[in-house]
Amino acid sequence: MPRYWPEPPFKHGSPQRTGVLLVNLGTPEAPTAAALRPYLKQFLSDPRVVEIPRLVWWPILNGIILNTRPAASAKKYASVWMDEGSPLKVHTARQTALLARHLGTAGHGALEVDYAMRYGQPSIPDVLNSLRARGCTRILIVPLYPQYSASTTATVVDEVGRCLAHWRNQPEVRFVRNFHDDPGYIAALVRSVREHWLVHGQPERLLLSFHGVPRRSLELGDPYHCECHKTGRLVAEGLGIARERVLVTFQSRFGKAEWLKPYTQPTLEALAAQGVGRVDVMCPGFVSDCLETLEEIAMECKEAFLEKGGKAFHYIPCLNESDAWIEALGDIARAHLGNWLDLVPDDDATAAATLERARALGATQ
């Protein structure tokens, strides 16, 4: 029998509310080895993230990686840490507040909008419990991963399911699967590039760098690779530039296995060696700047390109809190909320509307 978590006190006539939960990957609580260790352990223990048999992977993770990687990763986090905290968490919190205001302005102020991290804090179970305490009986889950992958989006679905398995009175739940080709998302990316080029001029090449995944995931049927390339094609079309000027690459390799190619840093080094003077790099797979964009791309990859003879390297920031992105995010949320937007958080009003519809159908006398 499942072990149910305590339900909040039930009160007749309590308003039934609708929640919107944004979910991002996660971050350590501080740029220190002590904070990195539990975060990395939770992240790298997820069987969807590392698809290696536990019997083989567990000794490597606990015996080697968690004893060596936290200190090195902490230094990288420290190089991009903001006064308010981790960039990923700061931007996600800001996006949540802006989305709530945007939806409120559109007449949906009764929605409960919050955010959680798949790994680290605030956790998905904690925020789901908070939404339950606020009376949410309908919850839209929005993983902030534009392109679907089993190692990202699916892990959010897994965690939500694990949490709700311990609830007796479960909410109605909807998920956003992806938005890699959403017109608003693509328009926000295109606008970001154009605004950068308006100030700095155009480069010889634009690299769209996405987070890498093992090539084996593509062979097993993961759609991530195809969705990344579709995003790249749509951005190039939106910019109205020749497709050959836009390159889709993959970053953040881990381990010795082959990952999706071409790899970002070697591609940049090859371009520099070929005489390409300026490249601009954008990371459309991340809606918030984070370690992988600010340190790996804007610092490490820039250094590699210039060392190989490149003349100018421009990093175009993630969508972060741009107006176009918040508007697109609002449209995505509204599209998936659908008929939930017609439900008001007032049992009396809801009951009256239901009765009226029933009378119209002749269901009551």
Tab-separated table of C-alpha atoms in Angstrom:
chain	number	residue	atom	x	y	z
A	1	MET	CA	0.000	0.000	0.000
A	2	PRO	CA	1.311	3.519	-0.791
A	3	ARG	CA	2.283	5.797	2.051
A	4	TYR	CA	0.145	8.915	1.601
A	5	TRP	CA	1.418	12.298	2.652
A	6	PRO	CA	-0.865	14.294	4.957
A	7	GLU	CA	-3.593	16.160	3.125
A	8	PRO	CA	-4.234	19.821	4.040
A	9	PRO	CA	-7.316	20.369	6.200
A	10	PHE	CA	-10.455	20.113	4.071
A	11	LYS	CA	-12.989	22.919	4.219
A	12	HIS	CA	-16.309	22.827	2.412
A	13	GLY	CA	-16.639	25.700	-0.005
A	14	SER	CA	-12.887	26.192	-0.378
A	15	PRO	CA	-12.061	27.794	-3.753
A	16	GLN	CA	-10.612	25.415	-6.334
A	17	ARG	CA	-7.723	27.193	-7.976
A	18	THR	CA	-5.521	26.578	-11.009
A	19	GLY	CA	-1.738	26.577	-10.773
A	20	VAL	CA	1.041	27.030	-13.320
A	21	LEU	CA	4.353	25.465	-12.330
A	22	LEU	CA	7.512	26.341	-14.271
A	23	VAL	CA	10.282	23.763	-13.855
A	24	ASN	CA	13.949	24.273	-14.679
A	25	LEU	CA	16.914	21.936	-14.343
A	26	GLY	CA	18.362	23.053	-11.025
A	27	THR	CA	21.358	24.553	-9.331
A	28	PRO	CA	23.455	24.210	-6.197
A	29	GLU	CA	22.636	26.515	-3.302
A	30	ALA	CA	26.112	28.050	-3.306
A	31	PRO	CA	29.259	28.004	-5.472
A	32	THR	CA	31.089	25.689	-3.082
A	33	ALA	CA	32.222	22.086	-3.210
A	34	ALA	CA	30.040	21.306	-0.183
A	35	ALA	CA	26.953	22.605	-1.995
A	36	LEU	CA	27.872	20.986	-5.315
A	37	ARG	CA	28.230	17.491	-3.896
A	38	PRO	CA	24.554	16.817	-2.985
A	39	TYR	CA	23.346	18.621	-6.096
A	40	LEU	CA	25.560	16.575	-8.409
A	41	LYS	CA	24.666	13.371	-6.595
A	42	GLN	CA	20.952	13.964	-7.094
A	43	PHE	CA	21.432	14.995	-10.719
A	44	LEU	CA	23.815	12.236	-11.748
A	45	SER	CA	21.867	9.555	-9.870
A	46	ASP	CA	18.876	10.019	-12.159
A	47	PRO	CA	18.782	6.959	-14.454
A	48	ARG	CA	17.361	9.085	-17.257
A	49	VAL	CA	20.361	11.438	-17.075
A	50	VAL	CA	23.020	8.714	-16.948
A	51	GLU	CA	21.816	5.613	-18.751
A	52	ILE	CA	24.484	3.299	-17.377
A	53	PRO	CA	23.562	0.246	-15.288
A	54	ARG	CA	23.579	1.233	-11.626
A	55	LEU	CA	25.950	-1.596	-10.723
A	56	VAL	CA	28.559	-0.068	-13.045
A	57	TRP	CA	27.773	3.611	-12.534
A	58	TRP	CA	27.371	3.744	-8.740
A	59	PRO	CA	31.044	3.071	-7.855
A	60	ILE	CA	32.187	5.577	-10.484
A	61	LEU	CA	29.810	8.261	-9.233
A	62	ASN	CA	30.461	7.826	-5.519
A	63	GLY	CA	34.080	6.744	-5.680
A	64	ILE	CA	35.458	9.141	-8.276
A	65	ILE	CA	33.138	11.849	-9.565
A	66	LEU	CA	31.708	13.069	-6.266
A	67	ASN	CA	35.221	13.214	-4.819
A	68	THR	CA	36.758	15.213	-7.671
A	69	ARG	CA	34.173	17.138	-9.647
A	70	PRO	CA	32.509	19.297	-6.937
A	71	ALA	CA	35.591	21.426	-6.299
A	72	ALA	CA	36.233	22.028	-10.008
A	73	SER	CA	32.566	22.794	-10.682
A	74	ALA	CA	32.419	25.160	-7.698
A	75	LYS	CA	35.122	27.353	-9.225
A	76	LYS	CA	33.142	27.569	-12.453
A	77	TYR	CA	29.943	28.453	-10.633
A	78	ALA	CA	31.781	31.118	-8.653
A	79	SER	CA	32.850	32.790	-11.892
A	80	VAL	CA	29.213	33.419	-12.920
A	81	TRP	CA	27.447	33.676	-9.536
A	82	MET	CA	25.228	36.744	-9.176
A	83	ASP	CA	24.625	38.847	-6.080
A	84	GLU	CA	21.136	37.320	-5.831
A	85	GLY	CA	22.403	33.771	-6.331
A	86	SER	CA	22.710	31.262	-9.136
A	87	PRO	CA	21.948	32.810	-12.562
A	88	LEU	CA	19.602	29.975	-13.474
A	89	LYS	CA	17.576	30.362	-10.300
A	90	VAL	CA	17.570	34.164	-10.448
A	91	HIS	CA	16.313	34.257	-14.034
A	92	THR	CA	13.730	31.527	-13.430
A	93	ALA	CA	12.344	33.382	-10.410
A	94	ARG	CA	12.158	36.611	-12.407
A	95	GLN	CA	10.440	34.874	-15.315
A	96	THR	CA	7.885	33.420	-12.891
A	97	ALA	CA	7.062	36.843	-11.465
A	98	LEU	CA	6.836	38.409	-14.923
A	99	LEU	CA	4.644	35.583	-16.205
A	100	ALA	CA	2.276	36.001	-13.257
A	101	ARG	CA	2.037	39.732	-13.981
A	102	HIS	CA	1.581	39.119	-17.713
A	103	LEU	CA	-1.228	36.631	-17.130
A	104	GLY	CA	-2.796	38.929	-14.574
A	105	THR	CA	-2.799	41.799	-17.041
A	106	ALA	CA	-4.527	39.483	-19.514
A	107	GLY	CA	-7.302	38.851	-17.000
A	108	HIS	CA	-5.975	35.676	-15.418
A	109	GLY	CA	-4.843	37.044	-12.080
A	110	ALA	CA	-6.490	34.195	-10.176
A	111	LEU	CA	-3.847	31.736	-11.408
A	112	GLU	CA	-1.208	30.582	-8.922
A	113	VAL	CA	2.144	30.828	-10.742
A	114	ASP	CA	5.263	29.318	-9.176
A	115	TYR	CA	8.534	27.615	-10.092
A	116	ALA	CA	10.549	24.586	-9.013
A	117	MET	CA	13.861	22.931	-9.834
A	118	ARG	CA	14.118	19.329	-10.953
A	119	TYR	CA	17.319	18.986	-8.920
A	120	GLY	CA	18.011	21.120	-5.881
A	121	GLN	CA	15.720	23.724	-4.372
A	122	PRO	CA	12.907	24.640	-4.504
A	123	SER	CA	12.027	21.018	-5.185
A	124	ILE	CA	9.071	19.816	-7.227
A	125	PRO	CA	7.442	18.016	-4.256
A	126	ASP	CA	7.764	21.086	-2.034
A	127	VAL	CA	6.205	23.444	-4.575
A	128	LEU	CA	3.457	20.998	-5.532
A	129	ASN	CA	2.561	20.730	-1.861
A	130	SER	CA	2.544	24.509	-1.647
A	131	LEU	CA	0.185	24.743	-4.615
A	132	ARG	CA	-2.055	22.130	-2.997
A	133	ALA	CA	-2.133	24.171	0.208
A	134	ARG	CA	-3.204	27.169	-1.885
A	135	GLY	CA	-6.189	25.209	-3.148
A	136	CYS	CA	-4.928	24.203	-6.586
A	137	THR	CA	-6.895	21.272	-7.959
A	138	ARG	CA	-5.642	21.847	-11.500
A	139	ILE	CA	-1.929	22.273	-12.247
A	140	LEU	CA	-0.165	22.970	-15.540
A	141	ILE	CA	3.455	21.809	-15.511
A	142	VAL	CA	5.743	23.775	-17.851
A	143	PRO	CA	9.231	22.244	-18.144
A	144	LEU	CA	11.442	25.074	-19.395
A	145	TYR	CA	13.112	22.859	-21.998
A	146	PRO	CA	12.131	23.961	-25.521
A	147	GLN	CA	13.276	20.682	-27.086
A	148	TYR	CA	11.974	17.433	-25.583
A	149	SER	CA	14.463	14.894	-24.275
A	150	ALA	CA	14.082	11.911	-22.016
A	151	SER	CA	16.946	13.269	-19.896
A	152	THR	CA	15.179	16.592	-19.259
A	153	THR	CA	11.440	16.838	-19.883
A	154	ALA	CA	10.715	13.214	-19.052
A	155	THR	CA	12.487	13.480	-15.707
A	156	VAL	CA	10.081	16.267	-14.731
A	157	VAL	CA	7.119	14.051	-15.600
A	158	ASP	CA	8.717	11.240	-13.578
A	159	GLU	CA	9.202	13.427	-10.514
A	160	VAL	CA	5.693	14.866	-10.637
A	161	GLY	CA	4.331	11.324	-10.857
A	162	ARG	CA	6.436	10.134	-7.927
A	163	CYS	CA	5.183	13.013	-5.828
A	164	LEU	CA	1.507	12.600	-6.704
A	165	ALA	CA	1.728	8.869	-6.044
A	166	HIS	CA	1.725	9.846	-2.354
A	167	TRP	CA	-1.332	12.102	-2.604
A	168	ARG	CA	-4.761	10.733	-1.806
A	169	ASN	CA	-6.614	13.658	-3.393
A	170	GLN	CA	-4.702	14.205	-6.635
A	171	PRO	CA	-5.088	17.281	-8.838
A	172	GLU	CA	-5.839	17.313	-12.543
A	173	VAL	CA	-2.479	17.744	-14.285
A	174	ARG	CA	-1.401	18.881	-17.731
A	175	PHE	CA	2.122	19.024	-19.153
A	176	VAL	CA	3.791	21.118	-21.835
A	177	ARG	CA	5.835	18.565	-23.771
A	178	ASN	CA	7.966	20.961	-25.851
A	179	PHE	CA	7.885	24.293	-27.650
A	180	HIS	CA	10.828	23.988	-30.014
A	181	ASP	CA	8.808	25.288	-32.965
A	182	ASP	CA	6.396	27.565	-31.126
A	183	PRO	CA	6.013	30.760	-33.183
A	184	GLY	CA	6.360	33.029	-30.154
A	185	TYR	CA	9.494	31.266	-28.918
A	186	ILE	CA	11.081	31.401	-32.375
A	187	ALA	CA	10.114	35.058	-32.755
A	188	ALA	CA	11.705	35.854	-29.386
A	189	LEU	CA	14.969	34.190	-30.470
A	190	VAL	CA	14.967	36.015	-33.797
A	191	ARG	CA	14.270	39.323	-32.113
A	192	SER	CA	17.122	38.772	-29.650
A	193	VAL	CA	19.583	38.122	-32.487
A	194	ARG	CA	18.371	41.096	-34.513
A	195	GLU	CA	18.658	43.439	-31.542
A	196	HIS	CA	22.233	42.259	-30.974
A	197	TRP	CA	23.116	42.703	-34.626
A	198	LEU	CA	21.541	46.149	-34.718
A	199	VAL	CA	24.166	47.263	-32.206
A	200	HIS	CA	27.150	45.111	-33.189
A	201	GLY	CA	26.638	44.265	-36.846
A	202	GLN	CA	26.419	40.763	-38.301
A	203	PRO	CA	28.991	37.974	-37.940
A	204	GLU	CA	30.301	35.619	-40.587
A	205	ARG	CA	28.706	32.681	-38.776
A	206	LEU	CA	25.956	32.265	-36.193
A	207	LEU	CA	26.301	29.178	-33.995
A	208	LEU	CA	23.228	27.821	-32.242
A	209	SER	CA	24.677	25.688	-29.474
A	210	PHE	CA	22.403	23.171	-27.764
A	211	HIS	CA	23.174	21.003	-24.763
A	212	GLY	CA	24.505	17.666	-25.914
A	213	VAL	CA	23.173	14.196	-25.175
A	214	PRO	CA	24.726	10.810	-25.944
A	215	ARG	CA	24.272	9.796	-29.586
A	216	ARG	CA	22.783	6.545	-28.345
A	217	SER	CA	19.696	8.473	-27.230
A	218	LEU	CA	19.023	9.452	-30.863
A	219	GLU	CA	19.401	5.858	-31.981
A	220	LEU	CA	16.940	4.772	-29.278
A	221	GLY	CA	14.286	7.185	-30.555
A	222	ASP	CA	14.757	10.412	-28.571
A	223	PRO	CA	13.441	13.325	-30.722
A	224	TYR	CA	15.806	15.891	-29.193
A	225	HIS	CA	18.292	15.991	-32.093
A	226	CYS	CA	15.563	16.576	-34.668
A	227	GLU	CA	13.844	19.250	-32.574
A	228	CYS	CA	17.118	21.145	-32.117
A	229	HIS	CA	17.663	21.188	-35.871
A	230	LYS	CA	14.099	22.349	-36.489
A	231	THR	CA	14.626	25.228	-34.060
A	232	GLY	CA	17.822	26.105	-35.923
A	233	ARG	CA	16.104	26.031	-39.302
A	234	LEU	CA	13.226	28.214	-38.113
A	235	VAL	CA	15.598	30.771	-36.573
A	236	ALA	CA	17.583	30.983	-39.818
A	237	GLU	CA	14.355	31.450	-41.774
A	238	GLY	CA	13.158	34.082	-39.327
A	239	LEU	CA	16.413	36.001	-39.697
A	240	GLY	CA	16.197	35.743	-43.464
A	241	ILE	CA	19.833	34.714	-43.867
A	242	ALA	CA	21.424	31.882	-45.812
A	243	ARG	CA	21.107	28.555	-43.992
A	244	GLU	CA	24.842	27.861	-44.374
A	245	ARG	CA	25.619	30.873	-42.172
A	246	VAL	CA	23.796	29.214	-39.263
A	247	LEU	CA	25.361	26.165	-37.641
A	248	VAL	CA	23.717	23.867	-35.093
A	249	THR	CA	26.228	22.417	-32.620
A	250	PHE	CA	26.160	20.567	-29.300
A	251	GLN	CA	28.026	21.364	-26.093
A	252	SER	CA	28.612	20.032	-22.561
A	253	ARG	CA	29.875	16.537	-23.265
A	254	PHE	CA	30.391	14.217	-20.321
A	255	GLY	CA	32.304	10.946	-20.336
A	256	LYS	CA	33.971	9.086	-23.204
A	257	ALA	CA	30.924	7.968	-25.200
A	258	GLU	CA	30.077	9.636	-28.494
A	259	TRP	CA	27.555	12.464	-28.128
A	260	LEU	CA	25.562	14.381	-30.717
A	261	LYS	CA	27.800	16.106	-33.232
A	262	PRO	CA	29.156	18.513	-34.279
A	263	TYR	CA	30.628	19.540	-30.937
A	264	THR	CA	30.567	23.267	-30.208
A	265	GLN	CA	34.143	24.023	-29.138
A	266	PRO	CA	35.896	21.967	-31.857
A	267	THR	CA	33.609	23.611	-34.423
A	268	LEU	CA	34.624	27.060	-33.211
A	269	GLU	CA	38.288	26.121	-33.314
A	270	ALA	CA	37.909	24.798	-36.861
A	271	LEU	CA	36.165	27.977	-38.005
A	272	ALA	CA	38.978	30.097	-36.580
A	273	ALA	CA	41.565	27.916	-38.330
A	274	GLN	CA	39.628	28.361	-41.597
A	275	GLY	CA	39.910	32.135	-41.313
A	276	VAL	CA	36.449	32.988	-40.049
A	277	GLY	CA	37.010	36.235	-38.195
A	278	ARG	CA	33.823	36.663	-36.186
A	279	VAL	CA	31.249	34.264	-34.819
A	280	ASP	CA	28.180	34.902	-32.691
A	281	VAL	CA	26.910	32.127	-30.441
A	282	MET	CA	23.415	31.711	-29.019
A	283	CYS	CA	22.056	28.853	-26.886
A	284	PRO	CA	18.371	28.367	-27.814
A	285	GLY	CA	18.010	25.235	-25.686
A	286	PHE	CA	18.329	27.345	-22.543
A	287	VAL	CA	15.697	29.983	-21.787
A	288	SER	CA	17.789	31.251	-18.853
A	289	ASP	CA	21.493	31.975	-18.723
A	290	CYS	CA	23.359	29.519	-16.521
A	291	LEU	CA	26.716	27.853	-16.013
A	292	GLU	CA	26.607	26.179	-19.430
A	293	THR	CA	26.039	29.455	-21.260
A	294	LEU	CA	27.932	32.010	-19.180
A	295	GLU	CA	31.004	29.959	-18.320
A	296	GLU	CA	31.257	27.238	-20.941
A	297	ILE	CA	30.251	29.317	-23.965
A	298	ALA	CA	30.892	32.979	-23.109
A	299	MET	CA	34.225	32.225	-21.398
A	300	GLU	CA	35.748	28.859	-22.373
A	301	CYS	CA	34.576	28.734	-25.979
A	302	LYS	CA	35.404	32.376	-26.543
A	303	GLU	CA	38.945	31.776	-25.321
A	304	ALA	CA	39.317	28.699	-27.538
A	305	PHE	CA	38.108	30.562	-30.647
A	306	LEU	CA	40.413	33.522	-30.106
A	307	GLU	CA	43.398	31.306	-29.321
A	308	LYS	CA	42.952	29.555	-32.664
A	309	GLY	CA	43.077	32.840	-34.554
A	310	GLY	CA	39.512	34.127	-34.421
A	311	LYS	CA	39.168	37.915	-34.249
A	312	ALA	CA	35.818	38.510	-32.535
A	313	PHE	CA	33.479	36.309	-30.496
A	314	HIS	CA	30.038	37.512	-29.405
A	315	TYR	CA	27.801	35.621	-27.026
A	316	ILE	CA	24.099	36.495	-27.439
A	317	PRO	CA	22.383	36.065	-24.048
A	318	CYS	CA	19.496	33.694	-23.453
A	319	LEU	CA	15.922	34.957	-23.579
A	320	ASN	CA	15.919	35.535	-19.810
A	321	GLU	CA	13.394	38.285	-19.008
A	322	SER	CA	12.913	39.685	-22.517
A	323	ASP	CA	9.429	41.003	-23.228
A	324	ALA	CA	9.070	38.800	-26.301
A	325	TRP	CA	9.877	35.667	-24.314
A	326	ILE	CA	7.505	36.464	-21.450
A	327	GLU	CA	4.755	37.096	-23.997
A	328	ALA	CA	5.551	33.807	-25.739
A	329	LEU	CA	5.609	31.958	-22.422
A	330	GLY	CA	2.228	33.448	-21.586
A	331	ASP	CA	0.822	32.275	-24.910
A	332	ILE	CA	2.212	28.775	-24.345
A	333	ALA	CA	0.658	28.656	-20.879
A	334	ARG	CA	-2.732	29.916	-22.075
A	335	ALA	CA	-2.811	27.432	-24.947
A	336	HIS	CA	-2.254	24.496	-22.583
A	337	LEU	CA	-4.489	25.838	-19.835
A	338	GLY	CA	-7.314	25.848	-22.368
A	339	ASN	CA	-10.728	25.537	-20.756
A	340	TRP	CA	-9.205	25.847	-17.280
A	341	LEU	CA	-9.074	29.590	-17.903
A	342	ASP	CA	-12.873	29.609	-17.929
A	343	LEU	CA	-13.010	28.197	-14.403
A	344	VAL	CA	-13.037	30.799	-11.654
A	345	PRO	CA	-11.654	30.054	-8.160
A	346	ASP	CA	-15.034	30.342	-6.494
A	347	ASP	CA	-17.059	27.229	-5.777
A	348	ASP	CA	-20.379	29.093	-5.685
A	349	ALA	CA	-19.756	30.730	-9.051
A	350	THR	CA	-18.502	27.469	-10.545
A	351	ALA	CA	-21.506	25.572	-9.241
A	352	ALA	CA	-23.887	28.217	-10.609
A	353	ALA	CA	-22.282	28.081	-14.044
A	354	THR	CA	-22.417	24.281	-14.057
A	355	LEU	CA	-26.087	24.331	-13.093
A	356	GLU	CA	-26.844	26.833	-15.839
A	357	ARG	CA	-25.162	24.645	-18.459
A	358	ALA	CA	-27.037	21.605	-17.170
A	359	ARG	CA	-30.357	23.450	-17.434
A	360	ALA	CA	-29.530	24.478	-20.986
A	361	LEU	CA	-28.997	20.816	-21.861
A	362	GLY	CA	-32.238	19.796	-20.173
A	363	ALA	CA	-30.392	17.764	-17.545
A	364	THR	CA	-32.347	19.344	-14.676
A	365	GLN	CA	-35.942	20.504	-14.139
